[in-house]
């Protein structure tokens, strides 16, 4: 039973899943990790993205990844609008800790309920030519429904990394994260930077949503399972580090894959919360923390 | 005993006796079921507020404490079917201990991390219960109600009376805490934990007290749940609705006083019961969600705060 092939298969599946987890958490790493906006509704935006993708795939036969990229643009503006409300109502008055948290929790719940009302609680899935096929290297099988999200997710993390380190705006975001006042003295409006960063965070969430529905069928309430996962990856990776997010995602993916191979899939969910609790207790700044 | 405290105790006693008298008069079972749910939310919202409103630690895991109370009761019913008061006490004890554990987490986890930890607790406990076949596992189990109970014509009326008494007791507990030095210490923690510690407020003791009392009350509210629903399964006992409602109700009513969660739970709870019948259960969740976000954005002090503001403005105009 316990053969090398079995372990290798679990490892590969975990790594592929991990790449996707990194894509899911990248946006949160930006908004929460760098800018301290506790966007607990992040997974809800991911599920929202899945449903947008499902809609255009079902009715117009759009490719899921293309749909995710197209919808990323309007979702950016959605993110900007959400941050504006958050800033004006909570951050400006310094009431963000308790009420801001409740605000995002309410938003999470609202998105979930609206999706239930519009689409019901049935599982939805998308069609694309690469879903359902797989290839194998030696005895290790690679399913395209995991491999494609892994690729796109990895690219997303890479693009975000380049954006943060190489462009003016990206550096400004890092600047706001490190010392908001100093950035302000340099003539940059930190609120505008934060708005842009939050918008990008939501846009990546919607792209991650299109990847999620490629991996498997989606229903409105699975968002809560991902709260633990995205926060575990973000914290484990060190808040705000893109390299850390990628590594954190891979670790979580492999750990979950092994857990579900050895103990059954129903225990996989405990892994993310376990990692999160251990990480917060032992090393809150994460692996690649500042 | 101060005059205010005497008055409060008299009102509490009148309410408990009154709810008993209602059961001798009214027949329609639906109203008892609906009232039970509303009263259960009075307990949950008040319990949530002791930690969330007074101390400022946002608990997303109400369902965990509630369901631990419910499942402790299920385990006991499966073994030797003790009377209800034993279930209430043990349910409260188990969830209180759970609350104490969560309280120690506040040493390291602040803000959003504490909230996520409570959410994690709910998810992990649900998973454990789903894999524990003695209490029904994921599929759930049927619980037989006792056939009769003295003084009451049926068990639903008895459960309604029990929940009414629990609601009165939990509001009284919140009131006592708020009016004592404990409540003032908690408010200090909420406003600035470091400053409170510097001023000599025993913050760890108070936080442990808050999480324990809050958890215990939620567990007590959950203990009669299996008798109420007759068929109990993890998804319904751990439902996210409990977390959202018990947080939304104090937010809508106002978090800093004992009155806020009471007003919020009665208004929102009743509105939900009406909406479930006339519209659909999804629509009632939409209403709660919108109200929650709306109140947090536009009226952060809730209905009680809003009312106070209006009264202050009217008084200003008269003067």
Coordinates of C-alpha atoms in Angstrom, one line a residue:
Chain A
X1 CA 0.0 0.0 0.0
X2 CA 2.7 2.4 1.0
X3 CA 4.8 2.6 -2.1
X4 CA 7.0 5.2 -3.6
X5 CA 4.5 5.8 -6.4
X6 CA 1.7 6.5 -3.9
X7 CA 3.9 9.0 -2.1
X8 CA 5.0 10.6 -5.3
X9 CA 1.5 10.9 -6.6
X10 CA 0.4 12.6 -3.3
X11 CA 3.4 14.9 -3.5
X12 CA 2.7 16.0 -7.0
X13 CA -1.0 16.5 -6.4
X14 CA -0.1 18.6 -3.3
X15 CA 2.4 20.7 -5.2
X16 CA -0.1 21.4 -8.0
X17 CA -2.8 22.3 -5.4
X18 CA -0.3 24.4 -3.6
X19 CA 0.3 26.6 -6.6
X20 CA -3.4 27.3 -6.8
X21 CA -3.5 28.1 -3.0
X22 CA -0.7 30.6 -3.6
X23 CA -2.8 32.3 -6.3
X24 CA -5.8 32.4 -4.0
X25 CA -3.8 34.0 -1.2
X26 CA -1.8 36.4 -3.2
X27 CA -4.5 39.1 -3.1
X28 CA -4.9 38.7 0.6
X29 CA -1.2 38.9 1.1
X30 CA -1.4 42.3 -0.6
X31 CA -4.4 43.8 1.2
X32 CA -4.0 42.1 4.6
X33 CA -0.3 41.3 4.7
X34 CA 1.0 44.6 3.4
X35 CA -1.8 47.1 4.2
X36 CA -3.4 45.7 7.3
X37 CA -6.9 45.6 5.8
X38 CA -8.5 42.6 7.4
X39 CA -10.4 41.4 4.3
X40 CA -12.0 38.3 5.7
X41 CA -14.4 38.4 2.7
X42 CA -11.5 37.5 0.4
X43 CA -12.7 33.9 -0.1
X44 CA -16.2 35.2 -0.8
X45 CA -14.8 37.3 -3.7
X46 CA -13.1 34.1 -4.9
X47 CA -16.4 32.2 -5.0
X48 CA -18.0 35.2 -6.6
X49 CA -15.3 35.0 -9.4
X50 CA -16.1 31.3 -9.8
X51 CA -19.8 32.1 -10.4
X52 CA -19.0 34.9 -12.9
X53 CA -16.8 32.4 -14.7
X54 CA -19.6 29.7 -14.5
X55 CA -22.1 32.2 -16.0
X56 CA -20.2 33.1 -19.1
X57 CA -19.0 29.6 -19.6
X58 CA -22.5 28.1 -19.4
X59 CA -24.1 30.7 -21.6
X60 CA -21.4 31.8 -24.1
X61 CA -18.9 29.0 -23.9
X62 CA -16.1 31.3 -22.7
X63 CA -12.9 29.6 -21.6
X64 CA -12.7 29.8 -17.8
X65 CA -9.3 31.4 -17.6
X66 CA -10.1 34.0 -20.2
X67 CA -13.3 34.8 -18.4
X68 CA -11.3 35.2 -15.1
X69 CA -8.8 37.6 -16.8
X70 CA -11.6 39.6 -18.4
X71 CA -13.6 39.9 -15.2
X72 CA -10.5 40.9 -13.3
X73 CA -10.9 44.4 -14.8
X74 CA -14.4 45.3 -13.5
X75 CA -13.6 43.5 -10.2
X76 CA -10.7 45.9 -9.7
X77 CA -13.2 48.7 -9.6
X78 CA -15.4 46.7 -7.3
X79 CA -12.5 46.4 -5.0
X80 CA -11.8 50.1 -5.2
X81 CA -15.4 50.8 -4.3
X82 CA -15.3 48.4 -1.3
X83 CA -12.1 50.0 0.0
X84 CA -13.5 53.5 -0.4
X85 CA -16.5 52.5 1.9
X86 CA -14.1 50.8 4.3
X87 CA -11.8 53.7 4.4
X88 CA -14.5 56.4 4.9
X89 CA -16.4 54.5 7.5
X90 CA -13.8 52.7 9.5
X91 CA -10.1 53.5 8.8
X92 CA -10.6 57.3 8.8
X93 CA -12.2 57.2 12.3
X94 CA -9.8 54.6 13.7
X95 CA -12.7 52.1 14.3
X96 CA -11.3 49.5 11.9
X97 CA -10.4 46.8 14.5
X98 CA -13.8 45.7 15.7
X99 CA -16.3 47.1 13.2
X100 CA -14.1 46.8 10.1
X101 CA -13.8 43.1 10.9
X102 CA -17.5 42.8 11.3
X103 CA -18.1 44.8 8.1
X104 CA -16.0 42.3 6.1
X105 CA -17.7 39.4 7.8
X106 CA -21.1 40.8 6.9
X107 CA -19.9 41.3 3.3
X108 CA -18.7 37.7 3.2
X109 CA -22.1 36.5 4.4
X110 CA -24.0 38.8 2.0
X111 CA -22.1 37.6 -1.1
X112 CA -22.8 34.0 0.0
X113 CA -26.5 34.6 0.5
X114 CA -26.9 36.5 -2.8
X115 CA -25.2 33.6 -4.6
X116 CA -27.5 31.1 -2.9
X117 CA -30.5 33.2 -3.9
X118 CA -29.4 33.5 -7.5
X119 CA -27.9 30.1 -8.2
X120 CA -29.2 27.8 -5.4
X121 CA -27.0 25.5 -3.4
X122 CA -26.3 23.0 -6.2
X123 CA -22.7 22.4 -7.2
X124 CA -21.8 24.2 -10.5
X125 CA -19.0 23.4 -12.9
X126 CA -17.4 24.6 -16.1
X127 CA -16.5 23.0 -19.4
X128 CA -13.2 23.4 -21.1
X129 CA -11.1 21.1 -23.4
X130 CA -8.4 20.5 -20.8
X131 CA -10.8 19.5 -17.9
X132 CA -11.0 15.8 -17.4
X133 CA -7.8 14.9 -19.3
X134 CA -4.5 14.0 -17.8
X135 CA -1.0 13.0 -18.7
X136 CA 1.5 10.8 -16.9
X137 CA 5.2 10.9 -16.4
X138 CA 6.3 7.4 -15.5
X139 CA 3.8 6.3 -12.9
X140 CA 2.8 9.7 -11.7
X141 CA -0.4 11.0 -13.1
X142 CA -0.9 14.8 -13.7
X143 CA -4.5 16.0 -14.1
X144 CA -4.8 19.0 -16.3
X145 CA -7.6 20.4 -14.1
X146 CA -4.9 20.8 -11.4
X147 CA -2.0 21.6 -13.7
X148 CA -3.6 24.5 -15.5
X149 CA -4.5 26.4 -12.3
X150 CA -1.0 25.6 -11.0
X151 CA 0.5 27.2 -14.0
X152 CA -1.8 30.3 -14.0
X153 CA -1.5 30.6 -10.3
X154 CA 2.3 30.5 -10.4
X155 CA 2.3 33.1 -13.2
X156 CA -0.1 35.3 -11.2
X157 CA 2.2 35.2 -8.1
X158 CA 5.2 35.9 -10.4
X159 CA 3.5 38.9 -12.0
X160 CA 2.6 40.3 -8.6
X161 CA 6.1 39.8 -7.4
X162 CA 7.5 41.7 -10.4
X163 CA 4.9 44.4 -10.0
X164 CA 5.8 44.9 -6.3
X165 CA 9.5 45.0 -6.8
X166 CA 10.0 46.6 -10.2
X167 CA 7.3 49.2 -10.9
X168 CA 6.8 52.5 -9.3
X169 CA 3.3 51.7 -8.0
X170 CA 4.5 48.4 -6.6
X171 CA 7.3 50.0 -4.7
X172 CA 4.9 52.7 -3.5
X173 CA 2.7 49.9 -2.0
X174 CA 5.7 48.4 -0.3
X175 CA 6.6 51.9 0.9
X176 CA 3.1 52.4 2.4
X177 CA 3.5 49.1 4.2
X178 CA 6.8 50.0 5.7
X179 CA 6.2 53.6 6.6
X180 CA 3.1 55.4 5.6
X181 CA 4.1 58.8 6.9
X182 CA 7.4 58.8 5.0
X183 CA 5.6 58.0 1.8
X184 CA 3.3 60.8 2.5
X185 CA 6.2 63.2 3.0
X186 CA 7.5 62.1 -0.4
X187 CA 4.4 63.5 -2.0
X188 CA 2.5 60.2 -2.5
X189 CA -1.1 59.8 -1.2
X190 CA -1.1 56.6 0.8
X191 CA -4.8 56.2 0.6
X192 CA -4.7 56.2 -3.2
X193 CA -2.0 53.6 -3.1
X194 CA -4.0 51.5 -0.7
X195 CA -7.1 51.8 -2.9
X196 CA -5.2 50.6 -5.9
X197 CA -3.6 47.7 -3.9
X198 CA -6.9 46.6 -2.6
X199 CA -8.5 46.7 -6.0
X200 CA -5.7 44.5 -7.4
X201 CA -6.3 42.2 -4.5
X202 CA -9.9 41.7 -5.4
X203 CA -9.0 41.3 -9.1
X204 CA -6.7 38.5 -8.3
X205 CA -9.4 36.9 -6.1
X206 CA -11.7 36.8 -9.1
X207 CA -9.0 35.2 -11.3
X208 CA -8.4 32.7 -8.5
X209 CA -12.1 32.0 -8.5
X210 CA -12.0 31.0 -12.2
X211 CA -9.2 28.6 -11.3
X212 CA -11.1 27.2 -8.4
X213 CA -14.1 26.2 -10.6
X214 CA -11.6 24.5 -13.0
X215 CA -10.3 22.4 -10.2
X216 CA -13.7 21.2 -9.1
X217 CA -17.4 22.0 -8.8
X218 CA -18.3 25.0 -6.6
X219 CA -21.2 25.9 -4.4
X220 CA -21.8 29.2 -2.6
X221 CA -21.0 28.1 1.0
X222 CA -17.5 26.5 0.3
X223 CA -16.0 30.0 0.8
X224 CA -15.8 29.5 4.6
X225 CA -13.5 26.4 4.1
X226 CA -11.1 28.8 2.3
X227 CA -11.0 31.4 5.0
X228 CA -8.7 29.2 7.0
X229 CA -6.6 28.3 3.9
X230 CA -6.0 31.8 2.6
X231 CA -5.1 33.1 6.1
X232 CA -2.9 30.1 6.8
X233 CA -1.0 30.6 3.6
X234 CA -0.7 34.4 4.2
X235 CA 0.5 34.1 7.8
X236 CA 2.8 31.1 7.1
X237 CA 4.4 32.8 4.2
X238 CA 5.1 35.9 6.2
X239 CA 2.6 38.8 5.8
X240 CA 3.1 40.5 2.5
X241 CA 5.9 38.4 1.0
X242 CA 5.0 37.0 -2.4
X243 CA 7.8 34.4 -2.3
X244 CA 6.5 33.5 1.1
X245 CA 3.0 33.2 -0.2
X246 CA 4.1 30.8 -2.9
X247 CA 6.1 28.7 -0.5
X248 CA 3.3 28.8 2.1
X249 CA 0.8 27.7 -0.6
X250 CA 3.0 24.8 -1.6
X251 CA 3.5 23.6 2.0
X252 CA -0.2 23.7 2.7
X253 CA -1.0 21.9 -0.6
X254 CA 1.4 19.1 0.1
X255 CA 0.4 18.8 3.8
X256 CA -3.3 18.6 2.8
X257 CA -2.6 16.1 0.0
X258 CA -0.7 13.8 2.4
X259 CA -3.4 14.2 5.1
X260 CA -6.2 13.2 2.7
X261 CA -4.2 10.4 1.3
X262 CA -3.5 8.8 4.7
X263 CA -6.5 9.8 6.8
X264 CA -9.2 10.6 4.3
X265 CA -10.3 13.8 2.7
X266 CA -12.6 14.8 5.6
X267 CA -9.6 15.6 7.7
X268 CA -7.9 17.8 5.1
X269 CA -9.6 20.9 6.3
X270 CA -8.1 20.6 9.8
X271 CA -4.6 21.0 8.3
X272 CA -4.9 24.6 7.3
X273 CA -6.3 25.6 10.7
X274 CA -3.7 23.5 12.4
X275 CA -0.9 25.2 10.5
X276 CA -2.4 28.6 11.2
X277 CA -2.7 28.0 14.9
X278 CA 0.8 26.6 15.2
X279 CA 2.3 29.4 13.1
X280 CA 0.6 32.1 15.2
X281 CA 1.7 30.5 18.4
X282 CA 5.3 29.7 17.4
X283 CA 6.3 32.2 14.8
X284 CA 3.7 34.9 14.1
X285 CA 5.9 36.7 11.5
X286 CA 5.9 33.6 9.3
X287 CA 8.6 32.0 7.2
X288 CA 9.6 35.0 5.2
X289 CA 8.3 37.7 7.6
X290 CA 9.6 41.2 7.7
Chain B
X1 CA -29.0 46.1 47.5
X2 CA -29.5 49.2 45.4
X3 CA -32.9 50.3 44.3
X4 CA -31.9 49.7 40.6
X5 CA -30.9 46.2 41.3
X6 CA -34.1 45.4 43.2
X7 CA -36.2 46.8 40.4
X8 CA -34.2 44.7 37.9
X9 CA -34.8 41.5 39.9
X10 CA -38.5 42.1 40.2
X11 CA -38.8 42.7 36.5
X12 CA -36.9 39.4 35.9
X13 CA -39.1 37.4 38.2
X14 CA -42.2 38.9 36.7
X15 CA -41.0 37.9 33.2
X16 CA -40.3 34.3 34.2
X17 CA -43.7 33.9 36.0
X18 CA -45.4 35.7 33.1
X19 CA -43.9 33.2 30.5
X20 CA -45.2 30.4 32.6
X21 CA -48.7 31.9 32.8
X22 CA -48.6 32.2 28.9
X23 CA -48.2 28.5 28.6
X24 CA -51.3 27.8 30.6
X25 CA -53.3 30.1 28.3
X26 CA -52.1 29.8 24.7
X27 CA -52.5 26.7 22.6
X28 CA -50.9 27.3 19.1
X29 CA -47.7 25.3 19.0
X30 CA -46.1 27.4 16.2
X31 CA -45.9 30.4 18.4
X32 CA -44.0 28.5 21.0
X33 CA -41.5 27.2 18.4
X34 CA -41.0 30.7 17.0
X35 CA -40.7 32.3 20.4
X36 CA -38.2 29.6 21.4
X37 CA -35.9 30.5 18.5
X38 CA -36.1 34.3 19.3
X39 CA -35.4 33.7 23.0
X40 CA -32.5 31.4 22.0
X41 CA -31.1 34.3 20.1
X42 CA -31.5 36.6 23.1
X43 CA -29.3 34.2 25.0
X44 CA -26.7 33.9 22.2
X45 CA -26.6 37.6 21.4
X46 CA -26.2 38.5 25.0
X47 CA -23.5 35.9 25.5
X48 CA -21.7 37.1 22.4
X49 CA -21.9 40.6 23.6
X50 CA -20.2 39.8 27.0
X51 CA -17.0 39.0 25.0
X52 CA -17.5 41.0 21.8
X53 CA -19.3 44.1 22.9
X54 CA -17.8 44.5 26.4
X55 CA -14.2 43.2 25.9
X56 CA -13.8 43.9 22.1
X57 CA -12.8 40.4 21.0
X58 CA -14.9 39.4 18.0
X59 CA -16.0 35.8 18.2
X60 CA -16.9 34.1 14.9
X61 CA -17.4 30.7 16.5
X62 CA -20.7 31.1 18.4
X63 CA -21.8 27.9 16.6
X64 CA -18.9 26.0 18.1
X65 CA -20.0 26.8 21.7
X66 CA -23.7 26.3 20.9
X67 CA -23.1 23.0 19.2
X68 CA -20.8 21.8 22.0
X69 CA -23.7 22.4 24.5
X70 CA -26.1 20.6 22.1
X71 CA -23.8 17.6 21.5
X72 CA -22.9 17.2 25.2
X73 CA -26.6 16.9 25.8
X74 CA -26.9 14.4 23.0
X75 CA -24.1 12.2 24.4
X76 CA -25.7 12.3 27.8
X77 CA -29.2 11.5 26.4
X78 CA -27.6 8.5 24.6
X79 CA -26.1 7.2 27.8
X80 CA -28.6 7.7 30.6
X81 CA -31.2 10.3 29.6
X82 CA -30.8 12.6 32.6
X83 CA -33.4 15.4 33.3
X84 CA -33.1 18.7 31.4
X85 CA -31.4 20.7 34.2
X86 CA -28.5 18.2 34.2
X87 CA -28.1 18.8 30.4
X88 CA -28.2 22.5 30.9
X89 CA -25.5 22.4 33.6
X90 CA -23.1 20.0 31.8
X91 CA -23.7 21.8 28.4
X92 CA -22.7 25.0 30.1
X93 CA -19.7 23.4 31.8
X94 CA -18.3 21.9 28.6
X95 CA -18.7 25.1 26.6
X96 CA -17.4 27.2 29.5
X97 CA -14.3 25.1 29.6
X98 CA -14.0 25.6 25.8
X99 CA -14.4 29.3 26.4
X100 CA -11.6 29.2 29.0
X101 CA -9.3 27.5 26.5
X102 CA -10.2 30.2 23.9
X103 CA -9.5 32.8 26.6
X104 CA -5.9 31.6 26.9
X105 CA -5.6 32.1 23.1
X106 CA -6.1 35.8 23.6
X107 CA -2.7 35.9 25.2
X108 CA -1.1 35.5 21.8
X109 CA -3.9 36.2 19.3
X110 CA -5.3 39.7 19.0
X111 CA -7.8 41.2 16.6
X112 CA -8.4 39.3 13.4
X113 CA -6.3 36.3 14.5
X114 CA -8.5 35.7 17.5
X115 CA -11.6 35.8 15.3
X116 CA -10.1 33.4 12.8
X117 CA -9.1 31.0 15.6
X118 CA -12.7 30.9 16.8
X119 CA -13.9 30.2 13.3
X120 CA -11.2 27.5 13.1
X121 CA -12.5 26.0 16.3
X122 CA -16.0 25.8 14.8
X123 CA -14.8 24.1 11.7
X124 CA -12.5 21.6 13.5
X125 CA -15.1 20.7 16.1
X126 CA -17.7 20.2 13.4
X127 CA -15.3 17.8 11.7
X128 CA -14.7 15.9 14.9
X129 CA -18.4 15.6 15.7
X130 CA -19.1 14.5 12.1
X131 CA -16.6 11.6 12.6
X132 CA -17.9 10.6 16.0
X133 CA -20.5 7.9 15.3
X134 CA -21.8 7.6 18.9
X135 CA -23.6 11.0 18.6
X136 CA -24.8 10.2 15.1
X137 CA -21.8 11.3 13.0
X138 CA -22.3 13.3 9.9
X139 CA -25.7 11.8 9.2
X140 CA -27.2 12.9 12.5
X141 CA -29.4 11.2 15.0
X142 CA -33.0 11.3 16.2
X143 CA -33.7 12.3 19.8
X144 CA -37.0 11.3 21.5
X145 CA -38.6 14.0 23.6
X146 CA -39.8 13.0 27.0
X147 CA -43.5 12.2 26.6
X148 CA -44.8 14.5 29.3
X149 CA -43.6 16.9 31.9
X150 CA -45.4 18.0 35.0
X151 CA -47.2 21.4 35.0
X152 CA -47.0 21.8 31.2
X153 CA -49.5 20.4 28.6
X154 CA -46.7 19.5 26.2
X155 CA -42.9 19.5 25.9
X156 CA -42.7 22.4 23.4
X157 CA -44.4 24.7 26.0
X158 CA -41.9 23.5 28.6
X159 CA -39.0 24.2 26.3
X160 CA -40.3 27.6 25.6
X161 CA -40.6 28.3 29.4
X162 CA -37.0 27.0 29.9
X163 CA -35.6 29.2 27.2
X164 CA -37.5 32.2 28.5
X165 CA -36.0 31.7 31.9
X166 CA -32.6 31.3 30.4
X167 CA -33.0 34.5 28.4
X168 CA -33.9 36.4 31.5
X169 CA -31.0 34.9 33.5
X170 CA -28.5 35.7 30.7
X171 CA -29.6 39.3 30.4
X172 CA -29.4 39.6 34.2
X173 CA -25.9 38.2 34.1
X174 CA -24.9 40.7 31.4
X175 CA -26.5 43.5 33.4
X176 CA -24.7 42.5 36.6
X177 CA -21.3 42.4 34.8
X178 CA -21.9 45.7 33.1
X179 CA -22.8 47.5 36.4
X180 CA -19.9 46.1 38.4
X181 CA -16.1 46.8 38.3
X182 CA -15.7 43.8 36.1
X183 CA -17.7 45.5 33.3
X184 CA -15.7 48.7 33.7
X185 CA -12.5 46.7 33.5
X186 CA -13.7 45.0 30.3
X187 CA -14.5 48.3 28.8
X188 CA -11.0 49.5 29.5
X189 CA -9.6 46.4 27.7
X190 CA -11.8 47.1 24.8
X191 CA -10.7 50.7 24.5
X192 CA -7.0 50.1 25.0
X193 CA -5.6 46.9 26.4
X194 CA -2.1 48.1 27.1
X195 CA -3.3 51.2 28.9
X196 CA -5.7 49.1 30.9
X197 CA -2.9 46.8 32.0
X198 CA -0.7 49.7 33.0
X199 CA -3.5 51.1 35.1
X200 CA -3.6 47.8 37.0
X201 CA -6.7 46.2 35.4
X202 CA -6.2 42.4 35.7
X203 CA -6.7 41.9 32.0
X204 CA -6.0 38.2 31.8
X205 CA -8.4 37.3 34.5
X206 CA -11.1 39.5 33.0
X207 CA -10.6 38.1 29.5
X208 CA -10.7 34.6 30.8
X209 CA -13.9 35.5 32.8
X210 CA -15.5 37.0 29.7
X211 CA -14.7 34.0 27.4
X212 CA -15.8 31.5 30.0
X213 CA -19.1 33.2 30.9
X214 CA -19.8 33.9 27.2
X215 CA -19.0 30.3 26.2
X216 CA -21.0 28.8 29.1
X217 CA -24.1 30.8 28.2
X218 CA -23.9 29.7 24.6
X219 CA -23.5 26.1 25.7
X220 CA -26.5 26.3 28.0
X221 CA -28.5 27.8 25.1
X222 CA -27.5 24.8 23.0
X223 CA -28.3 22.1 25.6
X224 CA -32.0 21.8 24.9
X225 CA -31.5 22.1 21.1
X226 CA -31.7 18.4 20.4
X227 CA -35.1 18.1 22.1
X228 CA -36.3 21.2 20.2
X229 CA -35.3 20.0 16.7
X230 CA -35.9 16.2 17.4
X231 CA -33.3 15.3 14.7
X232 CA -29.8 16.7 15.3
X233 CA -27.0 16.7 12.7
X234 CA -23.7 18.6 12.6
X235 CA -24.5 21.0 9.7
X236 CA -27.6 22.4 11.5
X237 CA -26.0 22.6 14.9
X238 CA -22.8 24.3 13.6
X239 CA -24.6 26.5 11.1
X240 CA -22.9 29.8 10.2
X241 CA -26.3 31.5 10.9
X242 CA -25.6 31.2 14.6
X243 CA -22.3 33.1 14.3
X244 CA -23.8 35.7 12.0
X245 CA -26.9 36.3 14.0
X246 CA -25.4 36.4 17.4
X247 CA -22.9 39.0 16.1
X248 CA -25.5 40.9 13.9
X249 CA -28.0 41.3 16.7
X250 CA -25.8 43.1 19.2
X251 CA -24.4 45.2 16.3
X252 CA -27.9 46.2 15.3
X253 CA -29.1 46.8 18.8
X254 CA -25.9 48.4 20.2
X255 CA -22.9 46.6 21.7
X256 CA -22.0 48.6 24.8
X257 CA -25.0 47.9 26.9
X258 CA -27.1 44.9 28.0
X259 CA -30.1 46.4 26.3
X260 CA -28.5 46.4 22.8
X261 CA -28.4 42.6 22.2
X262 CA -31.8 42.2 23.8
X263 CA -33.4 44.8 21.5
X264 CA -31.5 43.5 18.5
X265 CA -32.4 39.8 19.1
X266 CA -36.0 40.5 19.7
X267 CA -36.4 42.8 16.7
X268 CA -34.3 40.9 14.2
X269 CA -35.3 37.5 15.6
X270 CA -39.0 38.3 15.3
X271 CA -38.5 39.8 11.8
X272 CA -36.7 36.6 10.8
X273 CA -39.5 34.4 12.0
X274 CA -42.0 36.4 10.0
X275 CA -39.7 36.5 6.9
X276 CA -39.1 32.8 7.0
X277 CA -42.9 32.2 6.9
X278 CA -43.8 34.9 4.4
X279 CA -40.7 35.0 2.1
X280 CA -38.1 32.3 2.4
X281 CA -35.3 31.4 4.7
X282 CA -32.7 32.7 2.2
X283 CA -34.4 36.1 2.0
X284 CA -34.3 36.4 5.8
X285 CA -30.6 35.8 5.8
X286 CA -30.2 38.4 3.1
X287 CA -32.1 40.8 5.3
X288 CA -29.9 40.1 8.3
X289 CA -26.8 40.4 6.2
X290 CA -27.8 43.8 4.8
X291 CA -28.9 45.1 8.2
X292 CA -25.6 44.0 9.7
X293 CA -23.5 45.8 7.0
X294 CA -25.9 48.8 6.9
X295 CA -25.8 49.3 10.7
X296 CA -22.0 48.8 10.9
X297 CA -21.5 51.4 8.2
X298 CA -24.2 54.0 9.1
X299 CA -25.1 53.5 12.7
X300 CA -22.1 52.0 14.5
X301 CA -23.7 52.5 17.9
X302 CA -26.8 50.5 16.9
X303 CA -30.4 51.2 17.7
X304 CA -29.7 52.1 21.3
X305 CA -27.1 54.6 20.2
X306 CA -29.3 56.0 17.5
X307 CA -32.2 56.4 20.0
X308 CA -29.9 58.1 22.5
X309 CA -28.7 60.5 19.8
X310 CA -32.3 61.4 18.9
X311 CA -33.2 61.9 22.5
X312 CA -30.2 64.1 23.1
X313 CA -31.1 66.2 20.0
X314 CA -34.7 66.6 21.2
X315 CA -33.5 67.6 24.7
X316 CA -31.1 70.1 23.1
X317 CA -34.0 71.7 21.2
X318 CA -36.2 72.1 24.2
X319 CA -33.4 73.7 26.3

